[in-house]
XYZ file of N, CA, C and O in Angstrom:
476
model
N 54.571 -7.212 -12.799
C 54.690 -5.765 -12.608
C 55.954 -5.279 -13.288
O 57.023 -5.853 -13.092
N 55.813 -4.223 -14.056
C 56.976 -3.598 -14.692
C 57.211 -2.252 -14.021
O 56.271 -1.504 -13.770
N 58.476 -1.984 -13.736
C 58.854 -0.745 -13.062
C 59.794 0.047 -13.945
O 60.747 -0.508 -14.502
N 59.562 1.330 -14.030
C 60.392 2.217 -14.840
C 60.864 3.373 -13.971
O 60.081 4.240 -13.607
N 62.142 3.369 -13.656
C 62.715 4.448 -12.865
C 63.219 5.550 -13.786
O 63.737 5.278 -14.866
N 63.070 6.769 -13.335
C 63.527 7.908 -14.133
C 63.866 9.070 -13.216
O 63.560 9.046 -12.021
N 64.494 10.094 -13.796
C 64.764 11.303 -13.052
C 66.202 11.507 -12.655
O 66.544 12.535 -12.055
N 67.048 10.545 -12.948
C 68.451 10.698 -12.603
C 69.129 11.772 -13.434
O 68.579 12.264 -14.416
N 70.322 12.131 -13.027
C 71.067 13.130 -13.768
C 72.326 13.538 -13.051
O 72.697 12.946 -12.024
N 72.965 14.551 -13.571
C 74.187 15.101 -12.999
C 73.844 16.385 -12.260
O 73.280 17.315 -12.856
N 74.170 16.412 -10.975
C 73.899 17.588 -10.161
C 75.142 17.903 -9.331
O 76.067 17.092 -9.248
N 75.096 19.069 -8.708
C 76.192 19.460 -7.840
C 75.849 19.137 -6.387
O 74.673 19.020 -6.025
N 76.871 19.018 -5.591
C 76.661 18.771 -4.169
C 75.771 19.865 -3.588
O 75.941 21.048 -3.893
N 74.810 19.434 -2.767
C 73.874 20.363 -2.175
C 72.575 20.518 -2.945
O 71.592 21.048 -2.412
N 72.568 20.056 -4.167
C 71.369 20.146 -5.005
C 70.343 19.094 -4.611
O 70.610 18.201 -3.790
N 69.187 19.203 -5.239
C 68.101 18.251 -5.026
C 67.746 17.586 -6.347
O 67.990 18.132 -7.432
N 67.152 16.423 -6.201
C 66.720 15.668 -7.365
C 65.562 14.790 -6.941
O 65.551 14.292 -5.801
N 64.607 14.588 -7.827
C 63.500 13.691 -7.520
C 63.458 12.566 -8.539
O 63.365 12.808 -9.750
N 63.518 11.365 -8.049
C 63.384 10.184 -8.889
C 61.946 9.702 -8.863
O 61.257 9.827 -7.846
N 61.531 9.138 -9.974
C 60.198 8.560 -10.075
C 60.309 7.084 -10.441
O 61.253 6.673 -11.111
N 59.330 6.339 -10.006
C 59.251 4.916 -10.349
C 57.817 4.638 -10.761
O 56.925 4.580 -9.907
N 57.606 4.489 -12.041
C 56.275 4.233 -12.578
C 56.050 2.734 -12.711
O 56.884 2.027 -13.275
N 54.934 2.282 -12.193
C 54.608 0.860 -12.217
C 53.465 0.591 -13.179
O 52.562 1.420 -13.347
N 53.507 -0.563 -13.789
C 52.430 -0.985 -14.673
C 52.281 -2.490 -14.593
O 53.209 -3.197 -14.193
N 51.110 -2.956 -14.943
C 50.875 -4.390 -15.007
C 50.472 -5.054 -13.713
O 50.461 -6.278 -13.632
N 50.179 -4.272 -12.706
C 49.762 -4.850 -11.441
C 48.964 -3.843 -10.636
O 48.748 -2.717 -11.085
N 48.530 -4.246 -9.464
C 47.808 -3.331 -8.577
C 48.810 -2.661 -7.666
O 49.266 -3.238 -6.673
N 49.159 -1.441 -8.020
C 50.254 -0.732 -7.363
C 50.055 -0.644 -5.849
O 51.012 -0.771 -5.079
N 48.827 -0.460 -5.425
C 48.554 -0.280 -3.997
C 48.801 -1.546 -3.184
O 48.794 -1.495 -1.946
N 49.029 -2.656 -3.846
C 49.324 -3.921 -3.153
C 50.818 -4.164 -2.963
O 51.214 -5.260 -2.540
N 51.616 -3.173 -3.296
C 53.063 -3.336 -3.200
C 53.678 -2.260 -2.328
O 53.414 -1.058 -2.518
N 54.509 -2.692 -1.411
C 55.425 -1.745 -0.799
C 56.513 -1.464 -1.835
O 56.850 -2.334 -2.653
N 57.046 -0.269 -1.802
C 58.041 0.115 -2.792
C 59.357 0.452 -2.091
O 59.380 1.193 -1.109
N 60.405 -0.100 -2.623
C 61.721 0.175 -2.067
C 62.614 0.870 -3.075
O 62.420 0.756 -4.286
N 63.571 1.614 -2.531
C 64.614 2.225 -3.349
C 65.962 1.681 -2.883
O 66.210 1.587 -1.671
N 66.775 1.363 -3.839
C 68.109 0.843 -3.581
C 69.091 1.596 -4.471
O 68.694 2.254 -5.427
N 70.349 1.478 -4.157
C 71.359 2.105 -5.003
C 72.630 1.263 -5.014
O 72.899 0.509 -4.091
N 73.363 1.414 -6.083
C 74.634 0.719 -6.204
C 75.656 1.669 -6.792
O 75.523 2.125 -7.934
N 76.643 1.962 -5.980
C 77.738 2.824 -6.422
C 78.783 1.985 -7.149
O 78.872 0.776 -6.932
N 79.583 2.620 -7.996
C 80.620 1.872 -8.721
C 81.543 1.121 -7.779
O 82.061 1.690 -6.815
N 81.700 -0.159 -8.031
C 82.597 -0.969 -7.228
C 82.057 -1.381 -5.877
O 82.790 -1.975 -5.077
N 80.788 -1.068 -5.614
C 80.215 -1.403 -4.312
C 78.982 -2.279 -4.497
O 78.423 -2.377 -5.588
N 78.577 -2.878 -3.401
C 77.371 -3.702 -3.445
C 76.128 -2.815 -3.398
O 76.172 -1.685 -2.913
N 75.049 -3.376 -3.865
C 73.778 -2.661 -3.793
C 73.372 -2.470 -2.334
O 73.547 -3.376 -1.519
N 72.839 -1.296 -2.034
C 72.431 -1.025 -0.664
C 71.007 -0.478 -0.631
O 70.532 0.162 -1.571
N 70.376 -0.725 0.476
C 69.014 -0.250 0.724
C 69.050 1.242 0.988
O 69.886 1.732 1.738
N 68.117 1.965 0.361
C 67.996 3.399 0.584
C 66.784 3.701 1.459
O 66.870 4.427 2.447
N 65.660 3.128 1.102
C 64.447 3.377 1.865
C 63.279 2.605 1.302
O 63.378 1.961 0.260
N 62.179 2.722 2.018
C 61.007 1.920 1.678
C 59.751 2.645 2.102
O 59.756 3.379 3.099
N 58.689 2.459 1.335
C 57.382 2.972 1.726
C 56.396 1.815 1.677
O 56.313 1.095 0.677
N 55.660 1.652 2.747
C 54.708 0.554 2.832
C 53.441 0.882 2.044
O 53.257 1.991 1.549
N 52.554 -0.089 1.981
C 51.281 0.134 1.289
C 50.456 1.202 2.009
O 49.602 1.855 1.401
N 50.729 1.360 3.294
C 49.993 2.352 4.079
C 50.703 3.694 4.167
O 50.216 4.605 4.830
N 51.860 3.779 3.508
C 52.575 5.049 3.485
C 53.636 5.213 4.553
O 54.275 6.274 4.626
N 53.852 4.194 5.370
C 54.907 4.274 6.376
C 56.269 4.150 5.693
O 56.438 3.339 4.777
N 57.203 4.934 6.141
C 58.522 4.960 5.496
C 59.638 4.579 6.461
O 59.551 4.824 7.665
N 60.665 3.990 5.908
C 61.894 3.704 6.629
C 63.050 4.069 5.716
O 62.925 3.985 4.489
N 64.164 4.459 6.328
C 65.311 4.934 5.557
C 66.606 4.379 6.119
O 66.723 4.105 7.309
N 67.572 4.269 5.241
C 68.919 3.969 5.686
C 69.455 5.176 6.446
O 69.097 6.328 6.154
N 70.314 4.907 7.406
C 70.867 6.001 8.216
C 71.595 7.028 7.348
O 71.597 8.215 7.662
N 72.196 6.568 6.273
C 73.004 7.454 5.431
C 72.172 8.506 4.701
O 72.722 9.516 4.243
N 70.878 8.290 4.586
C 70.035 9.236 3.850
C 68.943 9.851 4.723
O 68.221 10.750 4.267
N 68.826 9.372 5.937
C 67.760 9.847 6.819
C 67.881 11.346 7.019
O 68.957 11.875 7.280
N 66.751 12.032 6.859
C 66.740 13.481 7.010
C 67.014 14.228 5.721
O 66.797 15.443 5.641
N 67.512 13.540 4.720
C 67.798 14.174 3.429
C 66.894 13.645 2.320
O 66.544 14.379 1.405
N 66.547 12.378 2.402
C 65.734 11.749 1.370
C 64.330 11.487 1.905
O 64.148 11.171 3.087
N 63.353 11.582 1.006
C 61.961 11.319 1.355
C 61.315 10.473 0.271
O 61.408 10.807 -0.915
N 60.678 9.414 0.697
C 59.957 8.543 -0.235
C 58.470 8.804 -0.099
O 57.954 8.941 1.019
N 57.803 8.855 -1.220
C 56.356 9.031 -1.229
C 55.779 8.174 -2.344
O 56.511 7.603 -3.148
N 54.466 8.111 -2.342
C 53.808 7.338 -3.397
C 52.486 8.000 -3.757
O 51.852 8.634 -2.906
N 52.108 7.819 -5.005
C 50.819 8.303 -5.487
C 50.147 7.103 -6.142
O 50.459 6.757 -7.293
N 49.251 6.472 -5.417
C 48.617 5.266 -5.933
C 47.750 5.554 -7.154
O 47.581 4.689 -8.008
N 47.211 6.748 -7.234
C 46.389 7.098 -8.402
C 47.235 7.156 -9.675
O 46.721 6.930 -10.775
N 48.519 7.454 -9.511
C 49.418 7.539 -10.657
C 50.323 6.327 -10.781
O 51.204 6.285 -11.653
N 50.130 5.363 -9.873
C 50.970 4.157 -9.891
C 52.463 4.502 -9.877
O 53.268 3.885 -10.595
N 52.794 5.460 -9.054
C 54.168 5.966 -9.060
C 54.673 6.171 -7.640
O 53.943 6.663 -6.779
N 55.920 5.800 -7.449
C 56.626 6.091 -6.209
C 57.714 7.109 -6.513
O 58.218 7.182 -7.638
N 58.068 7.872 -5.485
C 59.050 8.940 -5.671
C 60.143 8.852 -4.619
O 59.915 8.392 -3.497
N 61.300 9.312 -5.011
C 62.404 9.468 -4.066
C 62.908 10.890 -4.205
O 63.556 11.239 -5.201
N 62.558 11.716 -3.235
C 63.030 13.099 -3.208
C 64.364 13.129 -2.483
O 64.446 12.717 -1.320
N 65.380 13.603 -3.153
C 66.727 13.630 -2.591
C 67.185 15.074 -2.454
O 67.289 15.795 -3.460
N 67.433 15.485 -1.246
C 67.908 16.840 -0.954
C 69.321 16.788 -0.383
O 69.767 15.735 0.091
N 69.971 17.911 -0.427
C 71.330 18.027 0.126
C 72.218 16.893 -0.364
O 72.895 16.224 0.424
N 72.218 16.705 -1.639
C 72.960 15.589 -2.210
C 74.461 15.739 -1.982
O 75.007 16.855 -1.989
N 75.103 14.611 -1.792
C 76.538 14.556 -1.545
C 77.195 13.702 -2.640
O 76.528 12.841 -3.231
N 78.463 13.915 -2.875
C 79.150 13.085 -3.871
C 79.008 11.587 -3.594
O 78.926 10.784 -4.530
N 78.947 11.224 -2.328
C 78.821 9.804 -1.984
C 77.434 9.238 -2.286
O 77.208 8.036 -2.148
N 76.514 10.090 -2.690
C 75.203 9.604 -3.142
C 75.236 9.159 -4.602
O 74.235 8.624 -5.104
N 76.341 9.386 -5.269
C 76.472 8.970 -6.659
C 76.302 7.461 -6.781
O 77.001 6.688 -6.108
N 75.350 7.049 -7.600
C 75.051 5.629 -7.745
C 73.977 5.437 -8.803
O 73.339 6.399 -9.250
N 73.799 4.200 -9.150
C 72.653 3.799 -9.958
C 71.527 3.471 -8.978
O 71.712 2.640 -8.085
N 70.410 4.140 -9.140
C 69.299 3.995 -8.209
C 68.216 3.112 -8.836
O 67.804 3.334 -9.985
N 67.772 2.166 -8.038
C 66.759 1.224 -8.478
C 65.518 1.326 -7.595
O 65.631 1.537 -6.386
N 64.366 1.131 -8.206
C 63.163 0.940 -7.419
C 62.765 -0.524 -7.516
O 63.114 -1.212 -8.481
N 62.048 -0.982 -6.510
C 61.646 -2.379 -6.456
C 60.305 -2.486 -5.745
O 59.970 -1.642 -4.907
N 59.571 -3.525 -6.097
C 58.239 -3.728 -5.527
C 58.208 -4.982 -4.660
O 58.684 -6.050 -5.071
N 57.649 -4.813 -3.485
C 57.527 -5.885 -2.498
C 56.043 -6.194 -2.302
O 55.328 -5.411 -1.678
N 55.570 -7.312 -2.818
C 54.142 -7.633 -2.685
C 53.738 -7.774 -1.221
O 54.514 -8.262 -0.390
N 52.527 -7.389 -0.903
C 52.079 -7.423 0.495
C 52.072 -8.832 1.062
O 52.190 -9.011 2.277
N 51.945 -9.844 0.196
C 51.894 -11.217 0.676
C 53.284 -11.827 0.860
O 53.414 -12.974 1.279
N 54.296 -11.043 0.578
C 55.674 -11.505 0.742
C 56.263 -10.957 2.044
O 55.748 -9.995 2.615
N 57.358 -11.568 2.457
C 58.094 -11.013 3.589
C 58.569 -9.611 3.229
O 58.751 -9.273 2.050
N 58.782 -8.836 4.258
C 59.107 -7.425 4.108
C 60.291 -7.165 3.182
O 60.338 -6.177 2.468
N 61.271 -8.040 3.175
C 62.487 -7.789 2.402
C 62.510 -8.550 1.082
O 63.567 -8.654 0.447
N 61.386 -9.053 0.664
C 61.316 -9.795 -0.588
C 60.770 -8.906 -1.690
O 59.566 -8.664 -1.786
N 61.690 -8.430 -2.521
C 61.314 -7.571 -3.636
C 61.319 -8.418 -4.911
O 62.367 -8.841 -5.378
N 60.151 -8.634 -5.443
C 60.018 -9.524 -6.593
C 60.244 -8.828 -7.929
O 60.520 -9.493 -8.932
N 60.080 -7.528 -7.951
C 60.138 -6.799 -9.211
C 61.084 -5.613 -9.074
O 61.071 -4.908 -8.054
N 61.893 -5.419 -10.130
C 62.909 -4.369 -10.102
C 62.844 -3.530 -11.368
O 62.604 -4.059 -12.465
N 63.099 -2.242 -11.184
C 63.243 -1.367 -12.330
C 64.657 -1.454 -12.887
O 65.524 -2.127 -12.333
N 64.894 -0.714 -13.952
C 66.166 -0.827 -14.656
C 67.263 0.074 -14.093
O 68.409 -0.087 -14.467
N 66.897 0.973 -13.211
C 67.900 1.846 -12.619
C 68.015 3.171 -13.342
O 67.871 3.250 -14.560
N 68.287 4.195 -12.575
C 68.529 5.525 -13.139
C 69.766 6.092 -12.437
O 69.907 5.987 -11.224
N 70.650 6.674 -13.209
C 71.947 7.096 -12.689
C 71.893 8.493 -12.101
O 71.427 9.435 -12.750
N 72.397 8.588 -10.893
C 72.549 9.879 -10.217
C 74.039 10.125 -10.001
O 74.723 9.292 -9.397
N 74.499 11.250 -10.482
C 75.897 11.633 -10.313
C 75.940 12.976 -9.625
O 75.353 13.950 -10.104
N 76.636 13.025 -8.498
C 76.737 14.254 -7.717
C 78.194 14.715 -7.746
O 79.088 14.013 -7.258
N 78.413 15.871 -8.307
C 79.771 16.407 -8.389
C 80.055 17.303 -7.190
O 79.157 17.949 -6.658
N 81.308 17.331 -6.807
C 81.693 18.136 -5.632
C 82.026 19.566 -6.021
O 82.127 19.905 -7.178
């Protein structure tokens, strides 16, 4: 499975942005999709996840502001980010977790898309 993340950019605090993760080379509906981010000088952290059935979970830091969705017909997952804060600045990655793997086993990763939030 190949993943292509896109949609990053430079925005101001309070703005919204939607990231996309386009998948190819596999059966998209067989993968839970996760979003992660890595800020400069920090470790990569979990942002959220959407299961094959559409159930979502989020990190506390983004809960209520970020929404993950998926469109299996388009082989694409989305990360809608609202009320962005400077601390959301990071390189955002999408990843695919096959249904036959443990919940936290992401076998495939996209290349990352940069989100910069100015104050």
